[in-house]
Coordinates of C-alpha atoms and ligand atoms in Angstrom, one line a residue:
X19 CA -154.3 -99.1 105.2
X20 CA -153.8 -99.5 101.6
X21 CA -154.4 -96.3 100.2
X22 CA -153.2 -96.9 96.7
X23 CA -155.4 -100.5 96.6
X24 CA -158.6 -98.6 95.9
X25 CA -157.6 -98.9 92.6
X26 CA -156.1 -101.2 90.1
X27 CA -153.2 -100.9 88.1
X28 CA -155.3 -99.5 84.8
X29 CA -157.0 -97.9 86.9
X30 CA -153.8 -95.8 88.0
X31 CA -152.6 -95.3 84.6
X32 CA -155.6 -94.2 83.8
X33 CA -155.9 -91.6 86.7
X34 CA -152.7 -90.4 86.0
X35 CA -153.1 -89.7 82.0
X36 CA -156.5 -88.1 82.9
X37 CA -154.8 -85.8 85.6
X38 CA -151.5 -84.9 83.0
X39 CA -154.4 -84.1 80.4
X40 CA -156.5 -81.8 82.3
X41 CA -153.1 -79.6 83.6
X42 CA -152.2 -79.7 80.1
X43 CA -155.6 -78.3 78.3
X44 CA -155.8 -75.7 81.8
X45 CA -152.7 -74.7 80.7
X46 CA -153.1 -74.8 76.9
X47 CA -156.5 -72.7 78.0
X48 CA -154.7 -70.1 80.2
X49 CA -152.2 -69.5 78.1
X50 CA -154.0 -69.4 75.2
X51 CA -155.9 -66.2 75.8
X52 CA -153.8 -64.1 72.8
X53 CA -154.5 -66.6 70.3
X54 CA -158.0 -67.0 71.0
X55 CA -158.2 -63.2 70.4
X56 CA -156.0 -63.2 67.7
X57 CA -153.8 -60.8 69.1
X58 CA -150.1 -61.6 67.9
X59 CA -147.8 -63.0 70.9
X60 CA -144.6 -63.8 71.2
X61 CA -143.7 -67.4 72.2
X62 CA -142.1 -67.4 75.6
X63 CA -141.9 -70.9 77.5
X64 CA -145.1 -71.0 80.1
X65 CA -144.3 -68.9 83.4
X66 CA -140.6 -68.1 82.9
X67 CA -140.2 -67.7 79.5
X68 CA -140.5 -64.4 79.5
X69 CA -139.2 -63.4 83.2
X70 CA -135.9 -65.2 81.9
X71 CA -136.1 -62.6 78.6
X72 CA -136.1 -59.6 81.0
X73 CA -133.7 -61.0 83.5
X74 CA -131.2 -61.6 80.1
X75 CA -132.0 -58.2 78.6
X76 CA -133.7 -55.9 81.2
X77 CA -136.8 -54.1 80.6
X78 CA -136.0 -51.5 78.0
X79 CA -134.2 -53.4 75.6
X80 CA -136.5 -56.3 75.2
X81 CA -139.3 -53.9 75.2
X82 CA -138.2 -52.0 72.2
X83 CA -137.1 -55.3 70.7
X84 CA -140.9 -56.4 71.1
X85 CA -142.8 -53.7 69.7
X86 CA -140.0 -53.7 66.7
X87 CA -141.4 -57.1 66.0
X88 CA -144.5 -57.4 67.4
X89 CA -146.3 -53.9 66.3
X90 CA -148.5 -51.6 68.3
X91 CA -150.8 -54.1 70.4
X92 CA -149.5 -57.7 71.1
X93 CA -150.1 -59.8 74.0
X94 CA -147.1 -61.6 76.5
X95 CA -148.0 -63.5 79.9
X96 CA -145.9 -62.0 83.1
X97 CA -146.1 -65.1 85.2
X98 CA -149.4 -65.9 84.6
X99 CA -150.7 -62.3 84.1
X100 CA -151.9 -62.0 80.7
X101 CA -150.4 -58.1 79.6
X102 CA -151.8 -56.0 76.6
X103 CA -148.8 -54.0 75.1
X104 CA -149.9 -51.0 73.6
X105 CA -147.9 -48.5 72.0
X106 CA -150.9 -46.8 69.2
X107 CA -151.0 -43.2 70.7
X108 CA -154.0 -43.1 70.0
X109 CA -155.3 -46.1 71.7
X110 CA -153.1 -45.2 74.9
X111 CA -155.4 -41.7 74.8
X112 CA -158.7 -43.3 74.8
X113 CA -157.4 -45.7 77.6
X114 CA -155.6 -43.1 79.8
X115 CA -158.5 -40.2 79.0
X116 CA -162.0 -41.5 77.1
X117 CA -162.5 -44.5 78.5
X118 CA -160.5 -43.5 81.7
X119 CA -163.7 -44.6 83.7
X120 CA -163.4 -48.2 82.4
X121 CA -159.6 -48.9 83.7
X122 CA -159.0 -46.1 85.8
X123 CA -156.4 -48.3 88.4
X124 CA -153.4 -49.5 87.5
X125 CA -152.5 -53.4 87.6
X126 CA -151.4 -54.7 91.0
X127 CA -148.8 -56.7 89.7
X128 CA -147.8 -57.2 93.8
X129 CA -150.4 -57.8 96.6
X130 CA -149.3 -54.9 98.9
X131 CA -149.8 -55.6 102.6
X132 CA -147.5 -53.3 104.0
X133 CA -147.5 -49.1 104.4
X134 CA -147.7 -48.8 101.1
X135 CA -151.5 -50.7 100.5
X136 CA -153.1 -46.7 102.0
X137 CA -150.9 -45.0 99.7
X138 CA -151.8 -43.0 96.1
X139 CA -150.5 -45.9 94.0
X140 CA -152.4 -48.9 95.5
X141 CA -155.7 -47.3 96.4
X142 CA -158.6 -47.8 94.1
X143 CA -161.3 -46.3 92.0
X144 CA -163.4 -44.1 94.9
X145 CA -160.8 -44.2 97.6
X146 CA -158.2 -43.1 95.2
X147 CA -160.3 -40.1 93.7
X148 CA -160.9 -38.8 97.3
X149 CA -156.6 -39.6 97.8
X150 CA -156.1 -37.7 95.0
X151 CA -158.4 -34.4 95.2
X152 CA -157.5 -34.3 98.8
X153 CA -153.7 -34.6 97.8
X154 CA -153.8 -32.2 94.8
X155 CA -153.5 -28.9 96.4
X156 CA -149.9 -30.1 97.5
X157 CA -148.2 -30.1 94.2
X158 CA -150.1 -26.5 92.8
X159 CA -148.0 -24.3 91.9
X160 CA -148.2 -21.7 94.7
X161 CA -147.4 -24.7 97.2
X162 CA -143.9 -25.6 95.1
X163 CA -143.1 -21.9 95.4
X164 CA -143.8 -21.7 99.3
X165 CA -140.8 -25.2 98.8
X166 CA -138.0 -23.4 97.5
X167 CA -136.5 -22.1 100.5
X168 CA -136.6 -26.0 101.8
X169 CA -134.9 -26.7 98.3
X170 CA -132.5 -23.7 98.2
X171 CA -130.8 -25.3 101.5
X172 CA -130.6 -28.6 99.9
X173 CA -129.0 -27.8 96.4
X174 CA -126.9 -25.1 98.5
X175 CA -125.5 -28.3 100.6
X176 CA -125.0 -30.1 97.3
X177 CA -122.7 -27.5 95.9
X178 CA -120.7 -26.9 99.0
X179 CA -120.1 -30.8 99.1
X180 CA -119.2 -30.7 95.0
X181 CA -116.7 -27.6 95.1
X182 CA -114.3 -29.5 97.4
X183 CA -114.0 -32.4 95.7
X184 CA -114.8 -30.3 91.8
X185 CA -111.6 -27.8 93.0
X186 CA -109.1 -30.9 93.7
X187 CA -109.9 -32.4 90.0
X188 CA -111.5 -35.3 91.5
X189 CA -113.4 -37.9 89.4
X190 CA -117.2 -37.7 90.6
X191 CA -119.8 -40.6 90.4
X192 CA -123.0 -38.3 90.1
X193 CA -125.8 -40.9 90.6
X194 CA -124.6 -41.1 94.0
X195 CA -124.3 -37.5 94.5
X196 CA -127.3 -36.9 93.0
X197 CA -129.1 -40.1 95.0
X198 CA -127.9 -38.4 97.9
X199 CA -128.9 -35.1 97.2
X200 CA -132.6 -36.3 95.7
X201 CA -133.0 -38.2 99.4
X202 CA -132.0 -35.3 101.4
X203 CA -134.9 -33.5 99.6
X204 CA -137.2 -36.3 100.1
X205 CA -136.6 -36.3 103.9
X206 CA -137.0 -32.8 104.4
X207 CA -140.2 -32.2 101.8
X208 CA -142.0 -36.0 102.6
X209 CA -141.0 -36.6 106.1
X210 CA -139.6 -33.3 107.9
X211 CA -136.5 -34.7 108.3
X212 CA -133.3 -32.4 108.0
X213 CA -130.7 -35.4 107.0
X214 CA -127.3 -34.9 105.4
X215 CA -126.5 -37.7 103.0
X216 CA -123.5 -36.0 101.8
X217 CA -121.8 -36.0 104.9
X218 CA -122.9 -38.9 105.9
X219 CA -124.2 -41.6 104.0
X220 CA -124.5 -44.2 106.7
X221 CA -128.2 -42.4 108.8
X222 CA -130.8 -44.9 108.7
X223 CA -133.2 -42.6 106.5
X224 CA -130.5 -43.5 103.6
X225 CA -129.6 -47.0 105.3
X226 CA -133.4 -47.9 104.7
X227 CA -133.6 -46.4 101.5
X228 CA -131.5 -48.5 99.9
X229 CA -132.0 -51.7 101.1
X230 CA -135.5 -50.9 99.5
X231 CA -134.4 -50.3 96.5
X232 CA -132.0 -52.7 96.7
X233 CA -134.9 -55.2 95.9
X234 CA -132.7 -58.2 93.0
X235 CA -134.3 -60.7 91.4
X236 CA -133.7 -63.2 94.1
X237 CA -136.3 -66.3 93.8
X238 CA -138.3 -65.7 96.9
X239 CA -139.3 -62.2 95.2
X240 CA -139.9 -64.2 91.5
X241 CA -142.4 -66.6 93.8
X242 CA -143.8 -64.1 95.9
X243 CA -144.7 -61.8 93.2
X244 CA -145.8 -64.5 91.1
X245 CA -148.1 -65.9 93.8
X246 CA -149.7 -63.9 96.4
X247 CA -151.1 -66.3 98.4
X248 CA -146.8 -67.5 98.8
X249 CA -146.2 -64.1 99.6
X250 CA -149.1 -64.1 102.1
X251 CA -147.4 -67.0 104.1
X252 CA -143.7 -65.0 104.0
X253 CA -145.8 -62.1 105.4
X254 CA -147.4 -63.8 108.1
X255 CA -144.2 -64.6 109.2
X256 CA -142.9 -60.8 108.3
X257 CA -140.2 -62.2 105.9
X258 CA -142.1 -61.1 102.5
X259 CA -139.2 -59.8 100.1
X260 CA -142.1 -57.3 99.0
X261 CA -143.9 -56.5 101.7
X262 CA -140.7 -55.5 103.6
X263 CA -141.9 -55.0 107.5
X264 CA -138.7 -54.2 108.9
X265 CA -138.4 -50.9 106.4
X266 CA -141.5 -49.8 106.4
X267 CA -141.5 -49.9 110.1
X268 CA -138.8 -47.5 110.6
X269 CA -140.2 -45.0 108.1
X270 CA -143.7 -45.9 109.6
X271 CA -142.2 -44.3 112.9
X272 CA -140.4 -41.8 111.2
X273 CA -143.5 -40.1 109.9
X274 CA -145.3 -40.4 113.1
X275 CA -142.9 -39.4 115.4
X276 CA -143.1 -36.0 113.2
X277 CA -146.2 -35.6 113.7
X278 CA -145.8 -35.8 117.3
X279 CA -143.6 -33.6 117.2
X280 CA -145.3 -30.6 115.5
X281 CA -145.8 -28.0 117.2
X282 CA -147.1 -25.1 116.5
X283 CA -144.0 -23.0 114.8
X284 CA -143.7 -26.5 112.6
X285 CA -147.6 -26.1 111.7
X286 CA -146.1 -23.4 109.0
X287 CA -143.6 -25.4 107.7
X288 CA -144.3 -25.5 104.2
X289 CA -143.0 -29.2 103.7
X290 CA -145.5 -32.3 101.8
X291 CA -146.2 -34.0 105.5
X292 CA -147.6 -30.1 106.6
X293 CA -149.4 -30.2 103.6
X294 CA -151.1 -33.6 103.8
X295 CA -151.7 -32.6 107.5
X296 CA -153.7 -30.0 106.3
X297 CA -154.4 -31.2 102.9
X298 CA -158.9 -31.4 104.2
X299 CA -159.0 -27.9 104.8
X300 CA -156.9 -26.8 101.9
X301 CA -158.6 -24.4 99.1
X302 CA -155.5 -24.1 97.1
X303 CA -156.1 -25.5 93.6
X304 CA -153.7 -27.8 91.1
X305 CA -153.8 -25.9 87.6
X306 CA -152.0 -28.7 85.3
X307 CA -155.1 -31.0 87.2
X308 CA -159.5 -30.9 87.8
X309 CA -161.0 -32.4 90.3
X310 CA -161.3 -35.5 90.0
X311 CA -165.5 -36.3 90.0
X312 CA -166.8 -39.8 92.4
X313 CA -168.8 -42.3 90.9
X314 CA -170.5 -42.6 94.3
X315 CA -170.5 -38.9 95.8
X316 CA -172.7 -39.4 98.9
X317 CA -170.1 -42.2 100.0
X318 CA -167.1 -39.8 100.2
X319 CA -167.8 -36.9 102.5
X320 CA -164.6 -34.6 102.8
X321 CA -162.4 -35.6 105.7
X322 CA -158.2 -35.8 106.5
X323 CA -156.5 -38.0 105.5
X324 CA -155.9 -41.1 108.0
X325 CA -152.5 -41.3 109.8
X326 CA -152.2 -44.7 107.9
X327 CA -152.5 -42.6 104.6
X328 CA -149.8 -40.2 105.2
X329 CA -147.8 -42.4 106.2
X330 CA -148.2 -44.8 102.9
X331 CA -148.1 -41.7 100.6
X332 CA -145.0 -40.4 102.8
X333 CA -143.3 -43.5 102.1
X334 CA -144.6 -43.6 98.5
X335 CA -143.3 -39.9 97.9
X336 CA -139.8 -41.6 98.5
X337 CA -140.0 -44.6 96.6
X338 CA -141.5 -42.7 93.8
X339 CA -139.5 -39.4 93.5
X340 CA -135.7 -40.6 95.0
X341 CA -134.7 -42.5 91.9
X342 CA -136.6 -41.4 89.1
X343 CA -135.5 -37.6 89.7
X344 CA -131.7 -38.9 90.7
X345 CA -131.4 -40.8 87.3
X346 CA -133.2 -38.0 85.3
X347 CA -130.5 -35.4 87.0
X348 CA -127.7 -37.7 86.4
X349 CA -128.4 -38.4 83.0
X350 CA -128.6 -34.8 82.5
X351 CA -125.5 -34.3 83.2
X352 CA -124.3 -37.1 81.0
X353 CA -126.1 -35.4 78.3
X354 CA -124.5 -31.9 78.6
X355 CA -120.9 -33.5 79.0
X356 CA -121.1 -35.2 76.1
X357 CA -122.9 -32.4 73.5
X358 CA -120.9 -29.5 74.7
X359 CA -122.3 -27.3 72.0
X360 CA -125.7 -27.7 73.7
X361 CA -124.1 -27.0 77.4
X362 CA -122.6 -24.1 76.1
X363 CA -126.0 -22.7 75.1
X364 CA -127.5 -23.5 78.2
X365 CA -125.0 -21.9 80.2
X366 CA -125.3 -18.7 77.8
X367 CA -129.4 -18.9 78.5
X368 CA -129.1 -19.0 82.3
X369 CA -126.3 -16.6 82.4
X370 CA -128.6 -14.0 80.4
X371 CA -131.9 -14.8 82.1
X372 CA -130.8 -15.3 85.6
X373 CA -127.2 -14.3 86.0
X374 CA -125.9 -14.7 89.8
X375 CA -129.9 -14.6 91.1
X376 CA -130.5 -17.8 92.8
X377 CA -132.4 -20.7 91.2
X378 CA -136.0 -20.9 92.1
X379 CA -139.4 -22.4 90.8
X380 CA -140.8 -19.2 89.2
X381 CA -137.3 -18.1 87.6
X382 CA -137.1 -21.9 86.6
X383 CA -140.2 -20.9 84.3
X384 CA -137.9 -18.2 81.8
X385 CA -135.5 -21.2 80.8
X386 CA -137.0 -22.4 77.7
X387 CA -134.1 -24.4 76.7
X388 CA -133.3 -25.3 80.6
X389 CA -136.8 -27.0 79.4
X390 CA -135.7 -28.9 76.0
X391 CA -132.6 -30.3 77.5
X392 CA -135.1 -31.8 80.7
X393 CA -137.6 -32.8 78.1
X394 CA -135.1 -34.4 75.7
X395 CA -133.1 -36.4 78.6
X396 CA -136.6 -37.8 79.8
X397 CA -137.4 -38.5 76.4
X398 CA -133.8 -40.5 76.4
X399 CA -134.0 -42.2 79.3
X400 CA -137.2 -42.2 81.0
X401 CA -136.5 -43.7 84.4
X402 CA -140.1 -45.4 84.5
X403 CA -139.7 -47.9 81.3
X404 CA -143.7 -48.9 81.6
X405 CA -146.8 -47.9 83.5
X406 CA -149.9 -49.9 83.3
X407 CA -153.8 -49.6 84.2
X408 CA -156.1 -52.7 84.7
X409 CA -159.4 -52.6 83.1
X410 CA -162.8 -53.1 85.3
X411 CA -164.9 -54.0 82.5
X412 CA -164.6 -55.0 78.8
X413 CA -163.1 -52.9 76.1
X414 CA -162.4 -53.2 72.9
X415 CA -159.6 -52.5 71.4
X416 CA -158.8 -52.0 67.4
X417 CA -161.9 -54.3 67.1
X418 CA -160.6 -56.5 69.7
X419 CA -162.8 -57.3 72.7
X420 CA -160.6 -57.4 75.7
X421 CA -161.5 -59.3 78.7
X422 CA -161.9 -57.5 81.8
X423 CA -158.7 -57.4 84.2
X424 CA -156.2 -57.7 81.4
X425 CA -152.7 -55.6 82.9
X426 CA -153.1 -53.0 80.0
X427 CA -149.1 -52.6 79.5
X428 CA -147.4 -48.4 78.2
X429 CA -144.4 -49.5 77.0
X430 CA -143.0 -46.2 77.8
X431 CA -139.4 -46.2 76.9
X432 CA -139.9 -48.6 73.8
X433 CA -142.0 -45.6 72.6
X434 CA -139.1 -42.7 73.4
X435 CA -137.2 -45.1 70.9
X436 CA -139.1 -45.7 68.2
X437 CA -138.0 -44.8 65.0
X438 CA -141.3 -44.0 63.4
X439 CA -142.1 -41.2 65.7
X440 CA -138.5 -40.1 67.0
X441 CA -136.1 -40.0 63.9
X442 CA -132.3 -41.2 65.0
X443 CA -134.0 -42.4 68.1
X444 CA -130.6 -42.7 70.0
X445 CA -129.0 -38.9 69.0
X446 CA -129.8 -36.2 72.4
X447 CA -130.9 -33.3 70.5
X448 CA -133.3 -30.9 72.4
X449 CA -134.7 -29.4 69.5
X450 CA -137.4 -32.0 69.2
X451 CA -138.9 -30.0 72.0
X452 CA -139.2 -26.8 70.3
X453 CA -143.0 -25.6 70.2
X454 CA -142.9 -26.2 66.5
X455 CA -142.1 -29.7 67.1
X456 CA -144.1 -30.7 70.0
X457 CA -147.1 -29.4 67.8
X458 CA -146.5 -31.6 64.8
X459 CA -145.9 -34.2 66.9
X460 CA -148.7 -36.8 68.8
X461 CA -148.8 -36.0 72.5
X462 CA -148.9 -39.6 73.7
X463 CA -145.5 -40.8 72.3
X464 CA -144.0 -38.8 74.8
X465 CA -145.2 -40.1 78.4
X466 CA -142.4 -40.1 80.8
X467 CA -145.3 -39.2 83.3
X468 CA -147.9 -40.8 82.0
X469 CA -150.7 -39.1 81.1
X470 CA -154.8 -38.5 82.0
X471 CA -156.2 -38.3 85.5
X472 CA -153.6 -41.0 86.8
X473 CA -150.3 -39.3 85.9
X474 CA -147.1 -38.5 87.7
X475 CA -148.6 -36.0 90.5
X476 CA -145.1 -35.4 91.5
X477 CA -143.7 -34.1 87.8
X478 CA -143.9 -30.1 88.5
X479 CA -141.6 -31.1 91.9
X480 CA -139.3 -33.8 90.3
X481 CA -138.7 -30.9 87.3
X482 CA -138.2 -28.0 89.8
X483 CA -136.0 -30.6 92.3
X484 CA -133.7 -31.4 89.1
X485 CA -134.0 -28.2 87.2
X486 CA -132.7 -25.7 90.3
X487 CA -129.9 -28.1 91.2
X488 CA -128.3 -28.3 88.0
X489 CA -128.9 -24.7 87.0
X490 CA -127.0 -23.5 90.2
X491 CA -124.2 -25.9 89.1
X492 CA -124.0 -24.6 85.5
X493 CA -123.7 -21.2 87.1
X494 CA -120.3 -21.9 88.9
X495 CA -118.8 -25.4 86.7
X496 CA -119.9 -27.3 83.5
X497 CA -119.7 -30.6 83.2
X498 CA -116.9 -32.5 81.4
X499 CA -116.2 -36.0 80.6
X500 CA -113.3 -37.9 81.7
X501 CA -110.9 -41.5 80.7
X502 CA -113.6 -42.8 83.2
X503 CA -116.8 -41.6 81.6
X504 CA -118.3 -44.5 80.0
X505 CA -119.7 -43.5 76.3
X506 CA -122.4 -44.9 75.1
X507 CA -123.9 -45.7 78.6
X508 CA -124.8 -49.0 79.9
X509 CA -128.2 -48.8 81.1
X510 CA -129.2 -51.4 84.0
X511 CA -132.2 -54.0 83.4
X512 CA -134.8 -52.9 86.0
X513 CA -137.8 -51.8 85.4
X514 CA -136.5 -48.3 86.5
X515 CA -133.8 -47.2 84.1
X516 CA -130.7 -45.6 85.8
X517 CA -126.7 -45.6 84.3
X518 CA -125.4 -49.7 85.2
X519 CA -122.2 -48.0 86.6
X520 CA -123.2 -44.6 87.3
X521 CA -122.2 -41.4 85.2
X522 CA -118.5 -40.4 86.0
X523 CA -117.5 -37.0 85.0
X524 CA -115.3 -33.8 86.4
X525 CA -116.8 -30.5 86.7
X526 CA -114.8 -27.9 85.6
X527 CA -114.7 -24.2 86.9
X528 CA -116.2 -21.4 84.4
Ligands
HEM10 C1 -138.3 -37.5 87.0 C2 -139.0 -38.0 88.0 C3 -140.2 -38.8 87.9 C4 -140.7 -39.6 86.9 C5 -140.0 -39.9 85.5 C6 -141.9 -40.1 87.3 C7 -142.7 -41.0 86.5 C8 -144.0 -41.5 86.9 C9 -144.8 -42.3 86.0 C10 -144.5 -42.8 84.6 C11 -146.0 -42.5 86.7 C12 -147.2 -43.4 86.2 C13 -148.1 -42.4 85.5 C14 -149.2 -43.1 84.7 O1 -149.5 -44.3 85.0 O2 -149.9 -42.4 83.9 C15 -145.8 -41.9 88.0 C16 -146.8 -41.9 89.0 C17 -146.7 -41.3 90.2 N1 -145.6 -40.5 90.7 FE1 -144.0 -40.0 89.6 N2 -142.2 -39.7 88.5 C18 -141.2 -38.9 88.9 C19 -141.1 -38.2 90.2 C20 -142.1 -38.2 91.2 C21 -142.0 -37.5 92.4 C22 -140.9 -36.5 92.8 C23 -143.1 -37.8 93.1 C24 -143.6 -37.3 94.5 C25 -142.9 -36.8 95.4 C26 -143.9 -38.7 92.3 C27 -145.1 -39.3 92.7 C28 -145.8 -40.1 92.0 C29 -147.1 -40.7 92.4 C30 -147.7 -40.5 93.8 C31 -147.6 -41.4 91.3 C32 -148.9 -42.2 91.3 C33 -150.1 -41.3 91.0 C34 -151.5 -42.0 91.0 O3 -151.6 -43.2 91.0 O4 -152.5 -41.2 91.1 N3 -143.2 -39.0 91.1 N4 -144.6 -41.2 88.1

């Protein structure tokens, strides 16, 4: 049959022009959302104009480039995701805390279908207020304290691994040492797994872990993530870059084969899984944190959590805390080595407050410049360069009515390096986190957690993790730079900020 004789040659060109000209006003239409609203925007090609910008410059550079030019609120497309960027402080509080009701889920830039979709992150509005109050007893403060023994053993194993190599001069590469020791913590705490990545580096618990984290910018992930009905298809036949089955299988048994094997001696094991076990029946109460209230009460009786819910926020402990504490304690380090003055005076703080007593979360508490050093390296280098929340309803914004599901877009380390609220934006110096300071100083441009009912719930562990670790170092070595030690730092491009070639120092005996 002749399919193309139904019409005549006019008839074809005709076709065809009226076809080019509706794509082009669709897309003229779609990505014309910032004008409309007159929000400034910068103009990246359609699609992969502005993937190719962060792939060239990485997240935190082109981030603080674009608020430099751009101002507090301007508008980019991530794919075709239309993204507010907002850096007023004060907008960021009304989002984050007034008007929390009205975007209180963050954008789901990926279509999870794996573990992950029952875990903290990806859950929504009544679902993840019943995750979270049920959840929130495990990170109060007595439940950290009842940790420390867990932790002791870990930074203990760190040390012993360190001395060796500290006492024969050797060059050390601390995001890996600190990777390694940050996963051994994770295991034990999230999944009740005593694993010794020092020693050895190749058990799958670490094997897995990486190739996780190991996600590059290959162009199955830039399709998948761009479309989820692609990634749906990849999934269905389990090779999703994103959704990664083969992983998420092996820590999907890993989780429940510990639970299995709990008996009753494990029951008092005071590790996260026991905890989320137990989390229904739990009384114990997160002071930094309320209660978070439903909209529809009746709906969500209290209950345990599902085995499909540990198991996602097991796996989302990991993903969450093994990085962004590793990087934090490995800049640290970078910090101290190179602004000895400020070592020195940590070193003379814990020496006086805690002398040879070991580390611990309540001693942690007397080291107020132990605290300015964490606050100012965070400040720094805060390993999550943006958060996000999605909006369920319209808001406006600096008289602007926003749409509803607009990706609402904290550029978070653009913020730590702006000028107008950090002065010499690039120099360390902890003394911007005196309590004179922090007072005369907006809360919200400092967010390396986030902020409002949707923050980091894993901050008071990540600080105590980092914090005991590099105290019980300080107490037997400082940290000196080397011909290796590359100064300034390279950072990398991802969205996560860690050193591009790791932190090499020596550590040299007191
Ligand atoms: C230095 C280390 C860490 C940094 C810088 C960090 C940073 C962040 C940030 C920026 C957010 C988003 C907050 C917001 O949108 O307002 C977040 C969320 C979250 N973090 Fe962390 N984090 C760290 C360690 C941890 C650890 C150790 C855990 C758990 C073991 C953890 C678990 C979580 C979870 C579950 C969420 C999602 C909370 C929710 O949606 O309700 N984080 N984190």
């Amino acid at each position: 049959m002749d399919v193309l004789g139904f019409l005549d040659i006019k008839g074809w060109i005709l076709l065809t022009a009226f076809s080019l000209l509706s794509v082009y006003l669709y897309f003229k239409w779609k990505f014309g959302l910032w004008k409309r609203l007159g929000v400034p925007s910068p103009n990246y090609f359609p699609y992969i104009g502005f993937i190719k910008a962060i792939r060239d410059k990485g997240f935190a550079e082109l981030d603080v480039e674009l608020v430099q030019k751009h101002g507090k609120l301007f508008g980019l497309y991530f794919g075709n995701t239309p993204s507010l960027v907002i850096s007023d402080p004060d907008v960021m509080k009304d989002i984050m805390i007034k008007d929390f009701s009205k975007a209180p889920n963050r954008y789901a830039l990926i279509n999870r279908r794996d573990e992950l979709k029952h875990s903290l992150t990806e859950v929504v509005d009544d679902h993840w207020r019943f995750m979270r109050n049920t959840i929130l007893p495990t990170f109060s403060s007595g439940k950290l304290r009842k940790m420390t023994p867990l932790l002791k053993v870990k930074y203990q194993m760190l040390m012993d691994g360190l001395k060796k190599r500290a006492d024969q001069g050797e060059v050390i590469e601390f995001k890996e040492v600190f990777g390694n020791y940050t996963m051994d913590v994770i295991a034990s705490l999230g999944f009740g797994m005593e694993i010794d990545s020092q020693t050895n580096p190749k058990n799958s618990f670490v094997k897995y872990a990486k190739e996780l984290f190991a996600v590059d910018f290959n162009p199955l992930i830039v399709l998948a993530a761009f479309s989820s009905k692609f990634d749906a298809v990849l999934d269905y036949f389990k090779i999703s870059p994103l959704n990664n089955r083969r992983i998420m299988g092996f820590y999907q048994s890993a989780v429940q084969q510990a639970m299995e094997m709990r008996d009753d001696t494990d029951k008092n094991r005071k590790d996260m899984l026991q905890l989320m076990l137990n989390a229904h029946t739990d009384t114990d109460s997160n002071e930094i944190e309320d209660k978070h209230a439903y909209k529809n009460p009746e709906e969500w009786k209290k209950r345990g959590l599902t085995v499909d819910e540990i198991t996602g926020n097991a796996i989302l402990f990991m993903l969450a805390g093994y990085d962004t504490t590793s990087s934090t304690m490995t800049f640290m380090a970078y910090n101290l080595a190179t602004n000895p003055e400020c070592q020195d005076r940590l070193i003379n703080e814990i020496d006086s407050v805690l002398g040879e007593e070991m580390p611990t979360y309540d001693n942690m508490q007397k080291l107020d410049y132990l605290d300015m050093v964490f606050s100012e390296t965070l400040r720094l280098y805060p390993p999550a360069t943006r958060t996000n929340r999605c909006n369920s309803e319209e808001i406006v914004i600096d008289g602007v009515k926003i749409p509803k599901n607009i990706e609402l877009v904290f550029p978070i380390f653009a913020i730590h390096r702006d000028p107008n609220y950090w002065p010499e934006p690039e120099k360390f110096d902890p003394e911007r986190f005196t309590a004179e300071n922090k007072a005369n100083r907006h809360p919200y441009v400092y967010l390396p957690f986030g902020h409002g009912p949707r923050n980091c719930i894993g901050q008071r562990l990540a600080a105590m993790e980092a914090k005991c670790a590099i105290v019980y170092i300080l107490q037997h070595y400082r940290f000196v730079t080397c011909e290796e030690t590359e100064i300034p730092l390279k950072l990398n491009k991802e969205a996560l900020v860690s050193p591009a070639n790791g932190v090499k120092l020596r550590l040299e005996k007191r």
